[in-house]
Coordinates of C-alpha atoms in Angstrom, one line a residue:
Chain N
M1 CA 0.0 0.0 0.0
W2 CA 1.4 3.4 -1.0
R3 CA 1.1 6.3 1.3
F4 CA 0.7 9.9 0.2
W5 CA 2.8 12.7 1.5
D6 CA 1.3 16.1 1.4
K7 CA 3.9 18.8 1.8
R8 CA 1.4 21.4 3.0
K9 CA 0.5 19.2 6.0
H10 CA 4.1 19.2 7.0
Q11 CA 4.8 22.9 6.4
D12 CA 5.0 23.7 10.1
E13 CA 7.7 21.1 10.6
G14 CA 10.2 23.1 8.7
E15 CA 12.5 22.4 5.8
E16 CA 14.0 19.2 7.3
A17 CA 10.7 17.4 7.4
N18 CA 9.8 18.5 3.8
K19 CA 13.1 17.2 2.5
L20 CA 11.8 13.8 3.4
A21 CA 8.7 14.4 1.3
P22 CA 9.2 13.7 -2.4
S23 CA 7.3 15.9 -4.9
F24 CA 3.8 14.8 -6.0
D25 CA 5.0 13.7 -9.4
V26 CA 7.5 11.2 -8.0
I27 CA 5.7 10.2 -4.9
M28 CA 4.3 7.1 -6.5
D29 CA 7.8 5.8 -7.2
A30 CA 9.1 6.7 -3.7
P31 CA 9.3 4.1 -0.9
A32 CA 6.3 4.0 1.4
K33 CA 6.6 6.3 4.3
E34 CA 4.4 6.1 7.4
C35 CA 2.8 9.4 8.1
P36 CA -0.1 9.8 10.5
K37 CA -0.9 13.3 9.1
C38 CA -1.2 12.2 5.5
A39 CA -4.4 10.6 4.2
R40 CA -4.4 7.1 2.9
L41 CA -5.3 6.8 -0.8
P42 CA -8.7 5.2 -1.4
K43 CA -8.5 1.7 -3.0
H44 CA -9.9 2.7 -6.4
V45 CA -7.3 5.3 -7.0
D46 CA -4.6 3.2 -5.4
G47 CA -1.8 2.2 -7.6
T48 CA 0.6 3.9 -9.9
I49 CA -1.5 7.0 -10.8
G50 CA 1.6 9.0 -11.7
E51 CA 2.7 6.4 -14.1
Y52 CA -0.7 6.3 -15.8
R53 CA -0.8 10.0 -16.0
A54 CA 2.6 10.1 -17.5
R55 CA 1.6 7.5 -20.1
I56 CA -1.6 9.3 -20.9
R57 CA 0.3 12.6 -21.4
E58 CA 2.8 10.8 -23.5
R59 CA 0.1 9.3 -25.7
V60 CA -1.7 12.7 -26.0
Q61 CA 1.5 14.3 -27.1
S62 CA 2.3 11.5 -29.5
A63 CA -1.2 11.8 -31.0
K64 CA -0.9 15.5 -31.2
D65 CA 2.5 15.2 -33.0
T66 CA 1.2 12.6 -35.4
S67 CA -1.9 14.7 -36.2
E68 CA 0.2 17.8 -36.7
T69 CA 2.6 15.9 -39.0
E70 CA -0.2 14.5 -41.1
I71 CA -2.0 17.8 -41.3
L72 CA 1.2 19.5 -42.4
A73 CA 1.6 16.8 -45.1
V74 CA -2.0 17.3 -46.3
G75 CA -1.3 21.0 -46.4
D76 CA 1.8 20.5 -48.5
C77 CA -0.2 18.3 -50.9
V78 CA -2.9 21.0 -51.2
K79 CA -0.2 23.5 -51.8
D80 CA 1.3 21.3 -54.5
I81 CA -2.1 20.6 -56.1
V82 CA -2.9 24.3 -56.3
N83 CA 0.6 25.2 -57.6
H84 CA 0.4 22.5 -60.3
T85 CA -3.1 23.5 -61.3
R86 CA -2.0 27.2 -61.5
Q87 CA 1.0 26.2 -63.5
Y88 CA -1.2 24.1 -65.8
I89 CA -3.6 27.1 -66.3
E90 CA -0.7 29.4 -67.0
E91 CA 1.0 27.0 -69.4
S92 CA -2.3 26.3 -71.3
K93 CA -2.8 30.0 -71.6
E94 CA 0.7 30.6 -73.0
L95 CA 0.3 27.7 -75.4
L96 CA -3.1 28.9 -76.7
E97 CA -1.8 32.4 -77.0
K98 CA 1.4 31.2 -78.8
N99 CA -0.7 29.1 -81.2
L100 CA -3.2 31.9 -81.8
T101 CA -0.4 34.3 -82.5
A102 CA 1.3 31.9 -84.9
Q103 CA -2.0 31.3 -86.8
A104 CA -2.8 35.0 -86.9
T105 CA 0.6 35.8 -88.2
S106 CA 0.3 33.1 -90.8
L107 CA -3.1 34.4 -91.8
D108 CA -1.9 38.0 -91.9
N109 CA 1.0 36.9 -94.2
Y110 CA -1.4 35.0 -96.5
L111 CA -3.8 38.0 -96.6
G112 CA -0.9 40.4 -97.3
Y113 CA 0.3 38.1 -100.2
A114 CA -3.3 37.8 -101.6
K115 CA -3.8 41.5 -101.4
Q116 CA -0.5 42.1 -103.1
T117 CA -1.4 39.6 -105.9
V118 CA -4.8 41.1 -106.4
G119 CA -3.2 44.6 -106.4
A120 CA -0.7 43.5 -109.1
Q121 CA -3.6 42.0 -111.1
N122 CA -5.5 45.3 -110.9
S123 CA -2.5 47.2 -112.0
T124 CA -2.0 44.9 -115.0
V125 CA -5.7 45.3 -116.0
Q126 CA -5.2 49.1 -115.7
Q127 CA -2.2 48.9 -118.0
A128 CA -4.2 46.7 -120.5
L129 CA -6.9 49.3 -120.5
T130 CA -4.4 52.1 -121.2
L131 CA -2.8 49.9 -124.0
S132 CA -6.2 49.3 -125.6
E133 CA -6.8 53.0 -125.5
D134 CA -3.5 53.5 -127.3
I135 CA -4.4 50.8 -129.8
S136 CA -7.7 52.5 -130.5
K137 CA -5.9 55.7 -131.2
A138 CA -3.5 53.9 -133.5
G139 CA -6.5 52.3 -135.2
T140 CA -8.0 55.7 -135.9
A141 CA -4.7 56.8 -137.4
V142 CA -4.5 53.6 -139.5
D143 CA -8.1 54.2 -140.8
K144 CA -7.1 57.7 -141.8
L145 CA -4.1 56.4 -143.7
A146 CA -6.2 53.8 -145.5
N147 CA -8.6 56.5 -146.6
Q148 CA -5.7 58.6 -147.8
A149 CA -4.3 55.6 -149.7
R150 CA -7.7 55.0 -151.3
L151 CA -8.0 58.6 -152.3
L152 CA -4.4 58.4 -153.7
A153 CA -5.4 55.2 -155.7
L154 CA -8.5 57.0 -157.0
N155 CA -6.4 60.0 -158.2
A156 CA -3.8 57.6 -159.7
K157 CA -6.6 55.8 -161.6
I158 CA -7.9 59.1 -163.1
E159 CA -4.3 60.0 -164.1
S160 CA -3.7 56.5 -165.7
A161 CA -7.0 56.8 -167.6
R162 CA -5.9 60.1 -169.0
L163 CA -2.7 58.6 -170.2
G164 CA -4.6 56.0 -172.2
S165 CA -2.7 52.8 -173.2
A166 CA 0.5 54.2 -171.7
G167 CA -1.1 54.3 -168.3
K168 CA -2.7 50.8 -168.5
A169 CA 0.0 49.1 -166.4
F170 CA -0.2 51.9 -163.8
S171 CA -4.0 51.3 -163.7
V172 CA -3.4 47.7 -162.4
I173 CA -1.2 49.1 -159.5
T174 CA -3.9 51.7 -158.6
E175 CA -6.5 48.9 -158.5
E176 CA -4.3 46.9 -156.2
M177 CA -3.6 50.0 -154.0
N178 CA -7.4 50.5 -153.8
H179 CA -7.9 46.9 -152.9
L180 CA -5.1 47.0 -150.2
S181 CA -6.5 50.2 -148.6
G182 CA -9.9 48.5 -148.5
E183 CA -8.4 45.4 -146.8
I184 CA -6.5 47.7 -144.3
A185 CA -9.7 49.5 -143.5
K186 CA -11.5 46.2 -143.0
T187 CA -8.8 44.7 -140.7
N188 CA -8.7 48.0 -138.8
H189 CA -12.4 47.7 -138.2
L190 CA -11.9 44.2 -136.9
I191 CA -9.1 45.4 -134.5
A192 CA -11.4 48.2 -133.4
D193 CA -14.2 45.8 -132.7
S194 CA -11.8 43.5 -130.7
I195 CA -10.4 46.5 -128.7
K196 CA -13.9 47.6 -128.0
A197 CA -14.8 44.2 -126.7
I198 CA -11.6 44.1 -124.5
K199 CA -12.3 47.6 -123.2
E200 CA -15.8 46.4 -122.2
C201 CA -14.4 43.4 -120.4
L202 CA -11.6 45.2 -118.5
P203 CA -13.9 47.2 -116.2
T204 CA -15.7 44.0 -115.3
I205 CA -12.3 42.4 -114.4
M206 CA -11.4 45.5 -112.4
N207 CA -14.6 45.4 -110.5
Q208 CA -14.2 41.7 -109.8
T209 CA -10.6 42.4 -108.6
R210 CA -11.8 45.3 -106.4
S211 CA -14.5 43.0 -105.0
Q212 CA -11.9 40.4 -104.2
I213 CA -9.8 43.0 -102.3
E214 CA -12.8 44.1 -100.4
K215 CA -13.7 40.5 -99.5
L216 CA -10.1 39.8 -98.4
E217 CA -10.2 43.0 -96.2
A218 CA -13.5 41.9 -94.7
F219 CA -12.1 38.4 -94.1
S220 CA -9.0 39.9 -92.5
S221 CA -11.1 42.1 -90.2
T222 CA -13.3 39.1 -89.2
M223 CA -10.1 37.1 -88.5
R224 CA -8.8 40.0 -86.3
Q225 CA -12.1 40.1 -84.4
L226 CA -11.9 36.3 -84.0
K227 CA -8.4 36.6 -82.6
D228 CA -9.4 39.4 -80.2
G229 CA -12.4 37.2 -79.2
V230 CA -10.3 34.1 -78.6
E231 CA -7.7 36.2 -76.6
K232 CA -10.5 37.6 -74.5
S233 CA -11.8 34.1 -73.9
I234 CA -8.4 32.9 -72.9
S235 CA -8.1 35.7 -70.5
T236 CA -11.6 35.1 -69.0
T237 CA -10.9 31.4 -68.8
N238 CA -7.6 32.0 -67.1
S239 CA -9.2 34.4 -64.6
T240 CA -12.2 32.1 -63.9
G241 CA -9.7 29.2 -63.4
N242 CA -7.8 31.2 -60.9
T243 CA -11.0 32.3 -59.1
R244 CA -12.1 28.7 -58.9
L245 CA -8.7 27.7 -57.7
D246 CA -8.9 30.3 -54.9
T247 CA -12.3 28.8 -53.9
I248 CA -10.8 25.3 -54.0
L249 CA -7.9 26.5 -51.8
E250 CA -10.3 28.2 -49.4
L251 CA -12.3 25.0 -49.1
A252 CA -9.1 23.0 -48.6
Y253 CA -8.1 25.4 -45.8
S254 CA -11.5 25.0 -44.1
A255 CA -11.2 21.2 -44.4
L256 CA -7.7 21.3 -42.9
S257 CA -8.8 23.6 -40.2
H258 CA -11.7 21.4 -39.3
L259 CA -9.5 18.4 -39.4
Q260 CA -7.4 20.0 -36.8
Y261 CA -10.1 20.8 -34.4
Q262 CA -12.8 18.3 -34.9
D263 CA -11.1 15.1 -35.9
P264 CA -11.8 11.9 -33.8
M265 CA -8.4 12.2 -32.1
V266 CA -9.5 15.5 -30.6
Q267 CA -12.7 13.9 -29.4
D268 CA -10.7 11.2 -27.8
L269 CA -8.5 13.8 -26.1
Q270 CA -11.7 15.4 -24.8
K271 CA -12.7 12.1 -23.3
I272 CA -9.3 11.7 -21.7
D273 CA -9.6 15.3 -20.5
V274 CA -12.9 14.5 -18.8
L275 CA -11.5 11.3 -17.2
M276 CA -8.4 13.2 -16.0
K277 CA -10.7 15.9 -14.5
K278 CA -12.7 13.2 -12.7
L279 CA -9.5 11.7 -11.4
N280 CA -8.3 15.1 -10.4
D281 CA -11.6 15.8 -8.5
E282 CA -11.5 12.4 -6.8
V283 CA -7.9 12.8 -5.7
N284 CA -8.6 16.3 -4.7
G285 CA -11.8 15.4 -2.8
E286 CA -10.2 12.4 -1.0
L287 CA -7.0 14.0 -0.1
G288 CA -7.6 17.8 -0.3
I289 CA -4.7 18.1 -2.6
P290 CA -5.4 20.0 -5.8
L291 CA -3.2 19.0 -8.6
T292 CA -1.1 21.8 -9.9
A293 CA -2.1 23.7 -13.0
Q294 CA 0.7 22.0 -14.9
D295 CA -0.6 18.6 -14.0
T296 CA -4.2 19.2 -14.9
P297 CA -5.5 18.3 -18.3
V298 CA -6.8 21.8 -18.7
H299 CA -3.6 22.5 -20.5
I300 CA -3.8 19.6 -22.9
K301 CA -3.5 21.6 -26.1
T302 CA -5.0 20.5 -29.4
L303 CA -2.6 22.2 -31.9
G304 CA -2.8 25.6 -30.3
G305 CA -5.7 25.7 -27.9
T306 CA -7.3 24.5 -24.8
L307 CA -10.1 21.9 -25.2
K308 CA -13.5 23.4 -25.1
N309 CA -15.0 21.1 -22.4
S310 CA -12.2 21.9 -20.0
K311 CA -13.4 25.5 -19.7
D312 CA -15.6 26.8 -17.1
D313 CA -19.3 26.8 -18.3
S314 CA -19.7 30.3 -17.2
D315 CA -17.3 31.5 -19.9
P316 CA -19.2 31.1 -23.2
L317 CA -17.0 30.6 -26.2
P318 CA -17.4 32.9 -29.2
D319 CA -18.3 31.1 -32.4
A320 CA -15.5 29.5 -34.3
G321 CA -14.2 31.8 -37.0
E322 CA -15.8 34.8 -35.3
V323 CA -13.8 38.0 -35.7
L324 CA -13.9 40.4 -32.8
L325 CA -12.2 43.7 -33.6
F326 CA -11.6 46.0 -30.6
Chain E
M1 CA 5.8 42.9 -53.1
G2 CA 3.1 42.3 -50.5
K3 CA 3.0 43.5 -46.9
L4 CA 4.9 41.4 -44.4
I5 CA 2.9 39.5 -41.8
L6 CA 4.3 37.7 -38.8
I7 CA 2.5 34.5 -37.8
V8 CA 3.2 33.3 -34.3
D9 CA 1.9 29.9 -33.3
D10 CA 3.4 26.8 -31.7
S11 CA 1.6 24.6 -34.3
A12 CA 3.4 24.3 -37.6
A13 CA 0.2 23.2 -39.2
V14 CA -1.6 26.4 -38.2
R15 CA 1.4 28.5 -39.3
Q16 CA 1.3 26.7 -42.7
Q17 CA -2.4 27.2 -43.2
V18 CA -2.4 30.9 -42.2
G19 CA 0.7 31.4 -44.4
M20 CA -0.9 29.7 -47.4
A21 CA -4.1 31.8 -47.0
L22 CA -2.2 35.0 -46.7
G23 CA 0.3 34.1 -49.4
Q24 CA -2.6 33.4 -51.7
A25 CA -3.9 36.9 -51.1
G26 CA -0.5 38.4 -52.0
F27 CA 1.0 38.9 -48.5
E28 CA 4.5 37.9 -47.5
T29 CA 4.8 36.0 -44.3
V30 CA 7.4 35.1 -41.6
E31 CA 6.9 32.7 -38.8
A32 CA 7.7 32.3 -35.1
G33 CA 7.0 29.2 -32.9
D34 CA 6.3 31.0 -29.6
G35 CA 5.8 34.4 -28.0
R36 CA 9.5 34.9 -27.3
E37 CA 10.5 34.3 -30.9
G38 CA 7.6 36.5 -32.1
A39 CA 8.7 39.5 -29.9
S40 CA 12.3 39.0 -31.1
A41 CA 11.2 38.9 -34.8
V42 CA 9.3 42.2 -34.4
A43 CA 12.3 43.8 -32.7
K44 CA 14.6 42.6 -35.5
N45 CA 12.4 43.3 -38.5
P46 CA 10.8 46.8 -38.8
N47 CA 9.1 45.8 -42.1
I48 CA 6.5 43.6 -40.3
A49 CA 3.2 45.2 -41.0
M50 CA 1.1 43.1 -38.7
V51 CA 1.2 40.2 -36.3
I52 CA -1.2 37.2 -36.0
S53 CA -0.7 35.3 -32.8
D54 CA -1.9 32.3 -30.9
V55 CA -2.5 32.7 -27.1
N56 CA -1.4 29.4 -25.5
M57 CA 2.2 28.9 -26.4
P58 CA 5.3 27.7 -24.6
N59 CA 8.1 30.0 -23.3
M60 CA 6.0 33.2 -23.7
N61 CA 2.3 33.2 -24.3
G62 CA 0.5 35.4 -26.9
L63 CA -0.7 38.0 -24.4
E64 CA 2.7 38.4 -22.8
M65 CA 4.1 38.8 -26.2
V66 CA 1.7 41.6 -27.1
S67 CA 2.7 43.4 -23.9
E68 CA 6.3 42.9 -24.7
I69 CA 6.0 44.2 -28.2
K70 CA 3.9 47.2 -27.2
K71 CA 6.5 48.2 -24.6
N72 CA 8.4 49.7 -27.5
P73 CA 6.6 53.0 -28.5
S74 CA 7.5 52.5 -32.2
N75 CA 5.3 49.4 -32.2
R76 CA 2.2 51.2 -30.8
A77 CA 0.6 51.3 -34.3
L78 CA 1.5 47.7 -35.2
P79 CA -1.7 45.7 -35.4
I80 CA -1.7 42.4 -33.5
L81 CA -4.5 40.0 -34.1
M82 CA -5.1 37.0 -31.7
L83 CA -6.0 33.8 -33.5
T84 CA -6.8 31.2 -30.9
T85 CA -9.2 28.5 -29.7
E86 CA -9.6 30.5 -26.5
G87 CA -12.7 32.6 -26.0
Q88 CA -13.0 33.5 -22.4
P89 CA -14.1 37.2 -22.1
A90 CA -11.5 37.7 -19.4
L91 CA -8.7 36.7 -21.8
I92 CA -10.2 38.8 -24.6
K93 CA -10.3 41.8 -22.3
Q94 CA -6.7 41.2 -21.3
A95 CA -5.7 41.1 -24.9
K96 CA -7.5 44.3 -25.6
E97 CA -5.8 46.0 -22.7
A98 CA -2.4 44.7 -23.7
G99 CA -2.8 46.4 -27.1
A100 CA -4.2 43.7 -29.5
V101 CA -6.5 44.9 -32.2
G102 CA -8.8 41.9 -32.5
W103 CA -9.5 38.3 -31.7
I104 CA -10.4 35.4 -34.0
V105 CA -11.6 32.0 -32.7
K106 CA -10.2 29.0 -34.4
P107 CA -10.9 27.2 -36.6
F108 CA -10.7 30.2 -38.8
N109 CA -12.3 31.0 -42.1
A110 CA -9.5 31.8 -44.6
S111 CA -11.4 34.5 -46.6
Q112 CA -12.6 36.2 -43.4
L113 CA -9.0 36.1 -42.0
V114 CA -7.6 37.6 -45.2
A115 CA -10.4 40.3 -45.3
T116 CA -9.5 41.2 -41.7
V117 CA -5.8 41.4 -42.4
K118 CA -6.4 43.5 -45.5
K119 CA -8.6 45.8 -43.4
L120 CA -6.0 46.1 -40.6
T121 CA -3.0 46.7 -42.9
A122 CA -4.8 49.2 -45.2

C-alpha cells in the first residue's frame, strides 16, 4: 500500500521534514513512508497513478504530434495541387496564345500576299486598259491612212485613164492599191471591234478584282475580331480558373482547419480530459490536494488551444471563425 | 511585393495554413514558434506590418508577447490580431488592454481572415 505525502500538511515542521517528502510527481515511485498526518489513498485510486498520467500525457503528445505531421503533409499536398493547377492554367494560356499568334501571323501573311497579288492584277488590268486606248488611237490613225491611200489610188486611176494605153500598167497598180486600202480598213475595223470588246471586259475584271480585295479585307477584319475574341476568352478562362482555384484553396483550408479541431483524435482527447478531470476531482476530494495547473488536463492543447469542455461553463465561447475587432 | 505579416503559433500546421491563406492573397509571411520568438522577430524586422498570434504557447504566451511588443513606443501602431481556440471574455479583455486589435476564434475562415488582415493593414 502506497502512502501519500502532502507537503502542505508538513509545512509547520520546517525544511528538514519537507526534505523527506518527495514531490507529488515522484511520490508514486518513492518508498512507502508512514505518516499519520497524511491521508491514505482510497483503494480505487490506489496504484501507480503518476505512471498512468505520464503514459496518458505521452500518448496525448504523440497523438498531437502525429496529427500535426499528417495535417502538415496534407497542407503540403494541397499547396502542390494548387501550384500544379495554377502552372497548368498558365501553361495552357501561354500555349493557346502562342498558337493563336502563330495562326494569326500566318493568316496575316497570306492575306498580305493575296492583297499584293490582287493589287498587281489590278495594275496589270489598268495597263491593259491604257494599252487598248493607245491601240484604239492607233486604229483611228490607220483608218485615216487607209482613206488617204484609197484617195491616192483613185487619183492615180484618173491619171492613168488620162494617159490611155501608156497608163494601163499603172492602172493595175492603182487597182491593187485601192484593194489594199480596203483590206487595211476592213482589218482595222476588226481590230477596233476587238479592242472595243476588250475595253468592255476590262472594267468587269477590275470590278471583280476590287470586290476580291474588299472581300479579303473583310475576311482579314473578321479574323482580327476572331483573334481578339479568342484572346478575351483565354483571359476570361484564365481568370475564372484562378478564381475557382482560390475557392478550392479556401475550401481546402477550411477542411484542414476542421480536421485540426474536430477530428476523432480531438474527441478522444476530450474524453481523456474528462476522465483526468474526474481523477483530479477524486484525488482532490479524497486528499484535499489540488493538482497543480501544470498537471491538470486543462492545458492539454490541441494544436494551439485548450479543449472546449475543459473550460468553465460560465465563460461562453465565441463562435469558431468569429472575428472580434476591438 | 506584399506586406509582411508575422505568424506566431506553436503549431506548424496552423502557421502553414495561415501562411498559405495570406500568401494566396499576396501577403509575404514570416513565422515564429512562440511568443518569445515572435517578440524577437518584431524587434529585428521593422518591415513587419502586422502580427497574427496564438494565445497558448510555450516559453512566452501570446498575451505576454503583445505586452512585450507594445513596450516599444514605435510598435504602438503595429496591429496584433489574436488567433486562438480560447474565447473567455477575461482573456479577450486582457488582450485588448495589452494592445491587441482583434480576436479570432479557431478554426478560422480563410477568406474572413484575409479580409480582416487587409482591413487592418490598409
